[in-house]
PDB file of C-alpha atoms and ligand atoms in Angstrom:
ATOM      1  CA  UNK A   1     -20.993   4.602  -8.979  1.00 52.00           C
ATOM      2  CA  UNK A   2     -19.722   5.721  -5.681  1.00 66.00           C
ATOM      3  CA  UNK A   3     -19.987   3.347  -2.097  1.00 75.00           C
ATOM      4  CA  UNK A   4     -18.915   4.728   1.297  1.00 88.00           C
ATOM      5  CA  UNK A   5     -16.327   3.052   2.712  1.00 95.00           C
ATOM      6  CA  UNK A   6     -16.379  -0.426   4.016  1.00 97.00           C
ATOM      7  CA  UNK A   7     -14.968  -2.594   6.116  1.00 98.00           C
ATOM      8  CA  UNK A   8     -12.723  -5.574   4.648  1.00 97.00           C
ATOM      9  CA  UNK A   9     -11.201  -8.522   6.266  1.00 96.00           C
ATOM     10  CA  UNK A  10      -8.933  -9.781   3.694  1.00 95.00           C
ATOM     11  CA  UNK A  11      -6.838 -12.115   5.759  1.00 96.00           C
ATOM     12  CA  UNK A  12      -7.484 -14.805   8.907  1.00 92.00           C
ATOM     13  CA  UNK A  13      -5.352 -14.877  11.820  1.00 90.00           C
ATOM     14  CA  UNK A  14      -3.740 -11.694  11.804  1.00 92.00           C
ATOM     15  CA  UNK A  15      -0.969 -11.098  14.143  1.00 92.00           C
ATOM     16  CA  UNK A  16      -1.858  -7.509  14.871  1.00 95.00           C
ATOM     17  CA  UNK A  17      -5.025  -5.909  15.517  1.00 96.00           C
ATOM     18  CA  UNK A  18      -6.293  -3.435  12.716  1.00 97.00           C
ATOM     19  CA  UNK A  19      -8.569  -2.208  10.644  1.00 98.00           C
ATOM     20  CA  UNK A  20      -8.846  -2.663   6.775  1.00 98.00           C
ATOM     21  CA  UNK A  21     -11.677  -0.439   4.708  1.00 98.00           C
ATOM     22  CA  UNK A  22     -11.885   0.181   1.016  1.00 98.00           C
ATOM     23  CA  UNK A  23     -14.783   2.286  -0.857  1.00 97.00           C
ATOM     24  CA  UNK A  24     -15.465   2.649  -4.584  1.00 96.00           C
ATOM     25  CA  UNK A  25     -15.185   6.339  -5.480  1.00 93.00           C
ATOM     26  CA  UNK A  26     -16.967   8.625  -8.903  1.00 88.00           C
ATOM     27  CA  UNK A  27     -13.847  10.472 -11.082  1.00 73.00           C
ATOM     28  CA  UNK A  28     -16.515  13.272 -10.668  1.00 69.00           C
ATOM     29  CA  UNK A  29     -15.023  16.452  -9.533  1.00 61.00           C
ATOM     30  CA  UNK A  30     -16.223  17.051  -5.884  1.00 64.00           C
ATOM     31  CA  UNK A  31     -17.889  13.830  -5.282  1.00 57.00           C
ATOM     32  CA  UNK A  32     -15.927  12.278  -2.465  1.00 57.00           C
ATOM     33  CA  UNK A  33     -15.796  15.095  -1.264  1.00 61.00           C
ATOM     34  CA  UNK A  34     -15.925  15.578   2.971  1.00 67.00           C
ATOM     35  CA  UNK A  35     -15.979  19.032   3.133  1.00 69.00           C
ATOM     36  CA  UNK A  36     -12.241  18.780   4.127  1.00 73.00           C
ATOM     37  CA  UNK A  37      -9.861  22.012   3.934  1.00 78.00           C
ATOM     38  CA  UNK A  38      -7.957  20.588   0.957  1.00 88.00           C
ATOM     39  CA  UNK A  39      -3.903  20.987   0.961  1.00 92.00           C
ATOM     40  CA  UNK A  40      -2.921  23.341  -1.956  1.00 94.00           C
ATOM     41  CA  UNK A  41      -1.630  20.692  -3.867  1.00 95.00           C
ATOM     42  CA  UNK A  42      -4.514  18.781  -3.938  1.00 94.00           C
ATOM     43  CA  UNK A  43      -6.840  21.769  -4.174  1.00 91.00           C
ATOM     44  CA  UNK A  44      -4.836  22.641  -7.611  1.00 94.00           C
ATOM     45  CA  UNK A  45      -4.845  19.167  -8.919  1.00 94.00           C
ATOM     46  CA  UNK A  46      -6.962  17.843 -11.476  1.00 93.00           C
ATOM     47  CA  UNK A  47     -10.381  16.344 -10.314  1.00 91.00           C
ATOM     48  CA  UNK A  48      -9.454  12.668 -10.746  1.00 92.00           C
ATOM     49  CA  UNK A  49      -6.383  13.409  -8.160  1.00 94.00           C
ATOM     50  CA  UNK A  50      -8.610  15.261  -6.382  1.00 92.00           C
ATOM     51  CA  UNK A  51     -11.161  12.638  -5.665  1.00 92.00           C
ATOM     52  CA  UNK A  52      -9.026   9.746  -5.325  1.00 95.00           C
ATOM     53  CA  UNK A  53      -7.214  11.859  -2.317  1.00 95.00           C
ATOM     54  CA  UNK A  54      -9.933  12.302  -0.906  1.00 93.00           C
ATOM     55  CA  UNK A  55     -11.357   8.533  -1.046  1.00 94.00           C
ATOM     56  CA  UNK A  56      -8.064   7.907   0.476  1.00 96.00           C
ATOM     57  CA  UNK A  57      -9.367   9.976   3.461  1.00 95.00           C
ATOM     58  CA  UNK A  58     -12.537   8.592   3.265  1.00 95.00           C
ATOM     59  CA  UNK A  59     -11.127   4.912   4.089  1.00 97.00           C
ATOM     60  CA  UNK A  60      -8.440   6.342   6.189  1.00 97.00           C
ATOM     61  CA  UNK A  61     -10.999   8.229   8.689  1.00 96.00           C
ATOM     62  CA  UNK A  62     -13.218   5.516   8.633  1.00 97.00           C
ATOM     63  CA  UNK A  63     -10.635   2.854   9.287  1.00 98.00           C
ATOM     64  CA  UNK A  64      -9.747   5.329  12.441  1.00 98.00           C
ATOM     65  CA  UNK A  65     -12.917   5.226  13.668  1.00 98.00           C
ATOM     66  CA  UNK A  66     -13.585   1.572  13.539  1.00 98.00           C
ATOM     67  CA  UNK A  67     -10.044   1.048  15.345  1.00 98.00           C
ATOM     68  CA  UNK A  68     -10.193   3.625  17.584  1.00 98.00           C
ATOM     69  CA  UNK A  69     -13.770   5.598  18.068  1.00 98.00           C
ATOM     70  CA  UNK A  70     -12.399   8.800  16.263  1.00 96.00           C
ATOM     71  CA  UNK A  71     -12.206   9.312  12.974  1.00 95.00           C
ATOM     72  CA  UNK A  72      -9.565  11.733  11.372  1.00 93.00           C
ATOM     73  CA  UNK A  73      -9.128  13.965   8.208  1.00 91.00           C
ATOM     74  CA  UNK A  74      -4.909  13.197   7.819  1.00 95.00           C
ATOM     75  CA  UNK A  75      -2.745  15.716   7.027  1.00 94.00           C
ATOM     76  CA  UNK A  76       0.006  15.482   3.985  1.00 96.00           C
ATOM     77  CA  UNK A  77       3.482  16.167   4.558  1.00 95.00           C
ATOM     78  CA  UNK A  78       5.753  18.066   2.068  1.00 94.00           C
ATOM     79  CA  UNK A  79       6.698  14.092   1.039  1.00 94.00           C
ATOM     80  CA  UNK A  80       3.406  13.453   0.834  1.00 95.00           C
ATOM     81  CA  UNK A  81       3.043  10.667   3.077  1.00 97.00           C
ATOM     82  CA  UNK A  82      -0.194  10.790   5.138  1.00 97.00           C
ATOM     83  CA  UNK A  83       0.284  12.430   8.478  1.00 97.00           C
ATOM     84  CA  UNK A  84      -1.292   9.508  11.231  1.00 98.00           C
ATOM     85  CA  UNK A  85      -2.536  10.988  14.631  1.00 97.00           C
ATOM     86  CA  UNK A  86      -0.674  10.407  17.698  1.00 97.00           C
ATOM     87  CA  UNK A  87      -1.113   6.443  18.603  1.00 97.00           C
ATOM     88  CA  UNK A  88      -1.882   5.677  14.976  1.00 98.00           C
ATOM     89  CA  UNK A  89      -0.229   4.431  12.121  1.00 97.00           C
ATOM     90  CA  UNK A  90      -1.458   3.458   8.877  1.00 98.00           C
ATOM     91  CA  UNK A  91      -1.119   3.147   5.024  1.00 98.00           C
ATOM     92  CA  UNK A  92      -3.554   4.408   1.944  1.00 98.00           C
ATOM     93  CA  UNK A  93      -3.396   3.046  -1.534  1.00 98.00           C
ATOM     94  CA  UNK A  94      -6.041   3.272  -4.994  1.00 98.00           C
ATOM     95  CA  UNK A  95      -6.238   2.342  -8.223  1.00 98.00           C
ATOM     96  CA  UNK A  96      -8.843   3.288 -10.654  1.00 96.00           C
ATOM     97  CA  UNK A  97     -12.083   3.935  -9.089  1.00 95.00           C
ATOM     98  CA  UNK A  98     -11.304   2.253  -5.705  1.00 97.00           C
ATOM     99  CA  UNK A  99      -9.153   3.697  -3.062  1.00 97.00           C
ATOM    100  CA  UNK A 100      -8.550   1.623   0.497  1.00 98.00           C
ATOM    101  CA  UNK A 101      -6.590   2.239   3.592  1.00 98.00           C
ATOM    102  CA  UNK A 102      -6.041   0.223   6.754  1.00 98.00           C
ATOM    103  CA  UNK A 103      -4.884   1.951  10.258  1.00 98.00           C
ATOM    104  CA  UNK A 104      -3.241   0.119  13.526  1.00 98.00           C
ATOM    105  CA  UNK A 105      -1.785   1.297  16.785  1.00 98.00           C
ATOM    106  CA  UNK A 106       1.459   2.469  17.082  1.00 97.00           C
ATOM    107  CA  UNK A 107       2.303   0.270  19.803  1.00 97.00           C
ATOM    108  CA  UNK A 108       1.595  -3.165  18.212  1.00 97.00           C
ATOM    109  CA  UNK A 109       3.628  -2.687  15.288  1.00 97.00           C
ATOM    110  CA  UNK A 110       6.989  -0.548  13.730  1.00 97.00           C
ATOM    111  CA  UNK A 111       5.287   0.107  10.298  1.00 98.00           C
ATOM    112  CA  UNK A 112       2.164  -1.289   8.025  1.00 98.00           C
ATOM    113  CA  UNK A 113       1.647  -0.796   4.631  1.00 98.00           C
ATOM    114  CA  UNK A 114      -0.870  -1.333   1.901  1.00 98.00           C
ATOM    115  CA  UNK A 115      -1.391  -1.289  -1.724  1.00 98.00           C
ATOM    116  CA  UNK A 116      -4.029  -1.778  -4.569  1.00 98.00           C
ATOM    117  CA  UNK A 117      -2.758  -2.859  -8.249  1.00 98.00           C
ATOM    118  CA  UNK A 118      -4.982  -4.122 -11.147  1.00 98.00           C
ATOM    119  CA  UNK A 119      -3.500  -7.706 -11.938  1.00 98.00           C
ATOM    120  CA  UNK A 120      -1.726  -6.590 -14.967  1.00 98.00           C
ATOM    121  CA  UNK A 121      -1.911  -8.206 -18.443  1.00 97.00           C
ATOM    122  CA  UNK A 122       1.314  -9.261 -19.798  1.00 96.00           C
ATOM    123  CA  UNK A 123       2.026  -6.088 -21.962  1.00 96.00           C
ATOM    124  CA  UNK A 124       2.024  -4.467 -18.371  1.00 97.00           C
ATOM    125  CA  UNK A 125       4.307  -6.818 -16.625  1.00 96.00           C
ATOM    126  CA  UNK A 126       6.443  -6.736 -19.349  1.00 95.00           C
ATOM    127  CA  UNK A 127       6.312  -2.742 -19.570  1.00 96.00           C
ATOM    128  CA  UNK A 128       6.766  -2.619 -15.506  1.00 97.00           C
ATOM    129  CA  UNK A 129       8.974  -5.661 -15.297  1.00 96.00           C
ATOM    130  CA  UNK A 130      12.567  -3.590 -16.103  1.00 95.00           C
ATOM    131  CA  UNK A 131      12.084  -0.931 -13.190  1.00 96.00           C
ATOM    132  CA  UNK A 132      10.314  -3.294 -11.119  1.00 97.00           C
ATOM    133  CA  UNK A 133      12.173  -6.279 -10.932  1.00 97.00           C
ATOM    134  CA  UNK A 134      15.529  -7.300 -10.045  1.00 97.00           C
ATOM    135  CA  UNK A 135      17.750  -9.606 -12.180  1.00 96.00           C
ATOM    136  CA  UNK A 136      16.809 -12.585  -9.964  1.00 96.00           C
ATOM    137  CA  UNK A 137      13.327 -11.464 -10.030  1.00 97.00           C
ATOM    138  CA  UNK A 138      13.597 -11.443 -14.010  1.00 95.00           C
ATOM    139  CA  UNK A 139      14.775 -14.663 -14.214  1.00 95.00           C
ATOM    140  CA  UNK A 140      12.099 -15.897 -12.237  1.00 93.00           C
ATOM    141  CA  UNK A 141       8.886 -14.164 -12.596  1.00 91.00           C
ATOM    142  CA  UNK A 142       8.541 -12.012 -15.723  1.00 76.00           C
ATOM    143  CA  UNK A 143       6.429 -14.754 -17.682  1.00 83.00           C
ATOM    144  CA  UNK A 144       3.723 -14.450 -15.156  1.00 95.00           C
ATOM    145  CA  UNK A 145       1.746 -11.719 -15.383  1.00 97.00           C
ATOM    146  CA  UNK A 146       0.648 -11.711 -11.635  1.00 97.00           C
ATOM    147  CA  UNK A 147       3.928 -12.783  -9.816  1.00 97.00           C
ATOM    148  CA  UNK A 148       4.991  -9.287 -10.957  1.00 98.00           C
ATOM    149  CA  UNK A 149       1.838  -7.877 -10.388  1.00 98.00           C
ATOM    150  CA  UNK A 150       2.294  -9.161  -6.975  1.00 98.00           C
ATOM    151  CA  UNK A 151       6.189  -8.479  -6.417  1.00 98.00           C
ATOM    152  CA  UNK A 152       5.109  -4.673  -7.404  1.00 98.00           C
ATOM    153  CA  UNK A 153       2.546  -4.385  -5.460  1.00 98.00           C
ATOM    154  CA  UNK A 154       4.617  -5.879  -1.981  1.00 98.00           C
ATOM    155  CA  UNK A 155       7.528  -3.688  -2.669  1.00 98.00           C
ATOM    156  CA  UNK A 156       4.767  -0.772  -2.654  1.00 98.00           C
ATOM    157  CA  UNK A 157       3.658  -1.661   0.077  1.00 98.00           C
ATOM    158  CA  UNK A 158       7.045  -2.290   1.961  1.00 98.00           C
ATOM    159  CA  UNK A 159       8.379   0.576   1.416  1.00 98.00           C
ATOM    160  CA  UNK A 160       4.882   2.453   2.932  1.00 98.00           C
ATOM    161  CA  UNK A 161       5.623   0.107   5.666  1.00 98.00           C
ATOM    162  CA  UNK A 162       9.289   1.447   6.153  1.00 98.00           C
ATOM    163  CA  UNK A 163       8.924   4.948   4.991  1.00 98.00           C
ATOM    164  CA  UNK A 164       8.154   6.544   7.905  1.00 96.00           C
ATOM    165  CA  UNK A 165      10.773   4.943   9.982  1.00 96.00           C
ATOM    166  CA  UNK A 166      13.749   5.126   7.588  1.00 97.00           C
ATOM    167  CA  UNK A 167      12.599   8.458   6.342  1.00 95.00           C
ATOM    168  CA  UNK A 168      15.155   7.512   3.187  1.00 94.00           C
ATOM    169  CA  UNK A 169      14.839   6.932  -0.779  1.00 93.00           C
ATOM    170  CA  UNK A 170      14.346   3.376  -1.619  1.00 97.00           C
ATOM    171  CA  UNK A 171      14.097   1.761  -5.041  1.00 97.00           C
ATOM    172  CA  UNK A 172      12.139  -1.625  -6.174  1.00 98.00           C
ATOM    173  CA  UNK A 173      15.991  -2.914  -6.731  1.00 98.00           C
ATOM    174  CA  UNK A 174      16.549  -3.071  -2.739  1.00 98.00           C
ATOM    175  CA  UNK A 175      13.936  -6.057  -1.880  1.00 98.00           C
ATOM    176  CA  UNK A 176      12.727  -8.961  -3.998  1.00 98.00           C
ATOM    177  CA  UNK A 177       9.764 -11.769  -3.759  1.00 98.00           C
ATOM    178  CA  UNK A 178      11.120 -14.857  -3.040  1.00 98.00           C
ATOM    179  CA  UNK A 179       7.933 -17.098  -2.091  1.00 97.00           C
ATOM    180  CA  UNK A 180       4.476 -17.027  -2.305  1.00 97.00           C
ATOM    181  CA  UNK A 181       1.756 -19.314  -1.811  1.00 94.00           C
ATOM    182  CA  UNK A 182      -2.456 -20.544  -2.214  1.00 86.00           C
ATOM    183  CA  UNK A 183      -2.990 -19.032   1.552  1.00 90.00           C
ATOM    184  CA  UNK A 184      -2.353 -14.775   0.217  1.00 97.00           C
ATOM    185  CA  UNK A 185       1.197 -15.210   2.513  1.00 97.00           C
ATOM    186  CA  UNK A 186       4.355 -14.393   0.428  1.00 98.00           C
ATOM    187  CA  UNK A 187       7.748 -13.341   1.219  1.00 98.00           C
ATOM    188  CA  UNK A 188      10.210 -10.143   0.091  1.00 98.00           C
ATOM    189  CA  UNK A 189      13.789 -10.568   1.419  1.00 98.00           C
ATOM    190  CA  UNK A 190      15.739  -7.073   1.733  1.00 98.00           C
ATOM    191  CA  UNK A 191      18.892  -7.386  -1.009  1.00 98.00           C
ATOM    192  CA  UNK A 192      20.577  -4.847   0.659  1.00 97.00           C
ATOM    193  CA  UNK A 193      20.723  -3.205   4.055  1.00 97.00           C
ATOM    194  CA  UNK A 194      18.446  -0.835   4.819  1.00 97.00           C
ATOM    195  CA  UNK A 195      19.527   0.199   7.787  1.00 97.00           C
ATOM    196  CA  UNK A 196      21.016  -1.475  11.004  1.00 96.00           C
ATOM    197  CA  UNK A 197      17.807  -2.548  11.555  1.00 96.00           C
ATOM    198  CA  UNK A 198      16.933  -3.972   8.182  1.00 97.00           C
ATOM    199  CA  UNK A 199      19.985  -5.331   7.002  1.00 98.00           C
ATOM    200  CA  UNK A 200      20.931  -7.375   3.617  1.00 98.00           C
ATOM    201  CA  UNK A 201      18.739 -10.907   3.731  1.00 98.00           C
ATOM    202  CA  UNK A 202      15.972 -10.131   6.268  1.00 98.00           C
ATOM    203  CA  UNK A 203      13.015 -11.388   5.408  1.00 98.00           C
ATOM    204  CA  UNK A 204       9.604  -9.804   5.545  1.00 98.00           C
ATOM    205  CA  UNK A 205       5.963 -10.814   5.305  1.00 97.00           C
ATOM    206  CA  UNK A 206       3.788 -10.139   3.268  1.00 98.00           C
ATOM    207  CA  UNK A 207      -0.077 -10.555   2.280  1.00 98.00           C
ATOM    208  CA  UNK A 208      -2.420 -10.819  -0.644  1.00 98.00           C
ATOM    209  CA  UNK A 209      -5.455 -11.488  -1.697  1.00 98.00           C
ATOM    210  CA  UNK A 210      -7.722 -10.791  -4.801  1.00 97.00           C
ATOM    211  CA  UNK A 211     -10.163  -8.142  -5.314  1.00 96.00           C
ATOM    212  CA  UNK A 212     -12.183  -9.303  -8.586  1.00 95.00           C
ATOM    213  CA  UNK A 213      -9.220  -7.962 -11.124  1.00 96.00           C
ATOM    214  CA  UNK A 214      -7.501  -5.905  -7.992  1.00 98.00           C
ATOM    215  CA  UNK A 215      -4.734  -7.174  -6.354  1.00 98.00           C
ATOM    216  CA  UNK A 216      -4.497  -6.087  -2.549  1.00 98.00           C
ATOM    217  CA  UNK A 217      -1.677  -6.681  -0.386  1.00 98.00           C
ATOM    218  CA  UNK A 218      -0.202  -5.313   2.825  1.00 98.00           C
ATOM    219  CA  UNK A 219       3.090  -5.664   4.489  1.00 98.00           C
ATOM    220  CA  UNK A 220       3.655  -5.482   8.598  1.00 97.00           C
ATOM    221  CA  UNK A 221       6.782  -4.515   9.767  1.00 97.00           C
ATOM    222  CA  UNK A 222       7.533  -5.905  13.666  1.00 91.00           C
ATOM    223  CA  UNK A 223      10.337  -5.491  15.802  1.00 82.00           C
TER     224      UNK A 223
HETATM  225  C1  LIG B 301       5.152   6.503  -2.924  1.00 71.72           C
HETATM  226  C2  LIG B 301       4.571   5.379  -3.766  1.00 71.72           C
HETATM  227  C3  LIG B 301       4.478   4.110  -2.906  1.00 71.72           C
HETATM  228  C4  LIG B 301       3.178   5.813  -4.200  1.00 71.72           C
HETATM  229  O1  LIG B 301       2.618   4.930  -5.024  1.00 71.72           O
HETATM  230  P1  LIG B 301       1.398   5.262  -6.062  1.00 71.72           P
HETATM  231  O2  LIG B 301       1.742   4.595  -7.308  1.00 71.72           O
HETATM  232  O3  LIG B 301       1.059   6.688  -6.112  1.00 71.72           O
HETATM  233  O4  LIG B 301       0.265   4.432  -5.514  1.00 71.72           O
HETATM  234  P2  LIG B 301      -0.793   4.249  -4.331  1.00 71.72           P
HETATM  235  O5  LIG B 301      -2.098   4.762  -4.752  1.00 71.72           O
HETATM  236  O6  LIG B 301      -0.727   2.818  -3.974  1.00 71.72           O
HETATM  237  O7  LIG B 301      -0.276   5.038  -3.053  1.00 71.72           O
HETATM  238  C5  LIG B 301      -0.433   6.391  -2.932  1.00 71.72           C
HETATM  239  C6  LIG B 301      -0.501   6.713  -1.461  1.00 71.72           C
HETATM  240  O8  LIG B 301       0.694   6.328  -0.804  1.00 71.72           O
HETATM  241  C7  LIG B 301       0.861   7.198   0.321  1.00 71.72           C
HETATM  242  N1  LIG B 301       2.229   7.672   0.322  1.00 71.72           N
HETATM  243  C8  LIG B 301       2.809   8.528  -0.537  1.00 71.72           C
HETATM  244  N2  LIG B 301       4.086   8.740  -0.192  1.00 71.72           N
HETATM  245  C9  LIG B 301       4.307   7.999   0.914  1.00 71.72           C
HETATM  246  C10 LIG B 301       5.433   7.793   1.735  1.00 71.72           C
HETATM  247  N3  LIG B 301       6.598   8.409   1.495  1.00 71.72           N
HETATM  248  N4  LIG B 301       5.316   6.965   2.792  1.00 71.72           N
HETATM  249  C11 LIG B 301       4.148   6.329   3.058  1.00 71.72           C
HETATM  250  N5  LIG B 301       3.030   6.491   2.305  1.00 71.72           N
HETATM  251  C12 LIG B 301       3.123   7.311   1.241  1.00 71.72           C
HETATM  252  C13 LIG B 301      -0.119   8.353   0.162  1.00 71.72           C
HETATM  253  O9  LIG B 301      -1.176   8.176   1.088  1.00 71.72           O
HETATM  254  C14 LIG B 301      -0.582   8.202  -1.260  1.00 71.72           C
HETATM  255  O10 LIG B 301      -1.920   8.575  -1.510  1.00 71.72           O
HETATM  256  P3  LIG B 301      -2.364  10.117  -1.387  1.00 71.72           P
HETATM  257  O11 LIG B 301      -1.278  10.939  -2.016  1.00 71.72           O
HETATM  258  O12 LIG B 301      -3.666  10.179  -2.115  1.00 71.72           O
HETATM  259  O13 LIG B 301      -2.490  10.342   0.108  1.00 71.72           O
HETATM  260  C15 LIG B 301       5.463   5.062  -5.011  1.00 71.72           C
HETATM  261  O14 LIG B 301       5.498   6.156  -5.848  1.00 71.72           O
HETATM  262  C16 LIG B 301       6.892   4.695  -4.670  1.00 71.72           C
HETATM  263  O15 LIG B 301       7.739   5.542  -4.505  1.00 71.72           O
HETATM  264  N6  LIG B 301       7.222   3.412  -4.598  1.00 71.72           N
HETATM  265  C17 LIG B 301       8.559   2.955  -4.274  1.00 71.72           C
HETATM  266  C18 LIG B 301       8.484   1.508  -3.905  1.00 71.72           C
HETATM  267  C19 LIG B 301       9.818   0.982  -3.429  1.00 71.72           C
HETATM  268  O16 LIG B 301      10.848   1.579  -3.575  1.00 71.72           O
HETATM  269  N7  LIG B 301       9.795  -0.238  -2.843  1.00 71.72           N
HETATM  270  C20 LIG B 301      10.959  -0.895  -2.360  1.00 71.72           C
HETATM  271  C21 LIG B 301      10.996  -0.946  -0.851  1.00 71.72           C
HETATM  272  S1  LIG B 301      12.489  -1.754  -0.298  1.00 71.72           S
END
């Protein structure tokens, strides 16, 4: 069953102003779609890629529009990050049949980043836990199914958050979760530098919250 996109408010007392939407899309070929001169990627991929792009766009046009008054179709660059208008900056995530993406202004923040993860079962923390975690993390976490859920899902959403200021390869080895609590507020802490800016032990914000069995989380990145 397909929903158009709608707006969430995941988290109280929010630092930065923004908007947050998510929609529920069909894995029907064409169904999301907006009518939208598709990249030629996307226009050769299979349906399912095809739709959940475009759901992507869906929430990213209408988070736009709620933030600013103008809704957008983003571009893709050759990276395939999502190309924000002027003013704008933003982050797109989906998993399974339900794609969201939340957009801020450029000026009240250096980077944002979201994500959507099912809360995995333990076969899939255990599967995800090697690449995922570092040995720290291991130690710590790899018993609970959702701490990694969660620690995956904040280091996606960091390095959305970063990518389009670092413009460099980054790896789920270079940050780690080191707290989280009841409120949806955890922590990652950078294990090596990043860049003058981000160097070795900086700590960075992050937040959660639960989705029925989705896990949605979003990391701001401030001067
Ligand atoms: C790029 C990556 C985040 C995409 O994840 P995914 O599993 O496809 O999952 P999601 O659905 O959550 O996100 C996909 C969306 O991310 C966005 N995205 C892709 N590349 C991006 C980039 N370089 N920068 C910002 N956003 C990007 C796109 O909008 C994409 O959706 P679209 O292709 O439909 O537009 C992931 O493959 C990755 O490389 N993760 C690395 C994490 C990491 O190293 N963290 C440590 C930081 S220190």
């Amino acid at each position: 069953m397909e929903s158009g996109p709608k707006l969430l408010h995941p988290w109280q007392g929010e630092p930065v102003d923004y908007r947050c939407v998510a929609m529920r899309f069909s894995r029907e070929p064409g169904a999301a779609d907006l009518g939208i001169a598709l990249p030629d990627r996307i226009a050769r991929a299979a349906p399912r890629r095809r739709a959940e792009w475009l759901a992507g766009r869906r929430c990213a046009s209408e988070a736009l529009r709620l933030l600013t008054g103008h809704g957008a179709c983003l571009g893709m660059a050759p990276d395939r990050s999502p190309l924000w208008p002027g003013g704008t900056l933003g982050s797109i995530s989906h998993s399974g049949d339900v794609a969201v993406a939340i957009a801020a202004r450029a000026d009240s923040c250096l980077g944002i980043g979201l994500d959507i993860e099912r809360v995995m079962d333990g076969q899939g923390a255990s599967e995800v836990a090697p690449e995922a975690l570092t040995p720290r993390e291991r130690r710590h976490l790899a018993n609970d199914p959702f701490s990694v859920t969660l620690a995956f899902s904040a280091k996606e959403s960091l390095f959305k958050a970063l990518y389009p200021l670092l413009r460099r390869p980054m790896s789920f080895q270079l940050s780690e979760l080191i707290a989280w609590g009841d409120q949806g507020t955890a922590r990652l802490r950078l294990v090596e530098e990043l860049s003058p800016q981000f160097p070795a032990g900086r700590e960075i914000e992050a937040r959660f919250a639960r989705l029925g069995d989705l896990l949605l989380t979003r990391v701001l990145v401030t001067a």
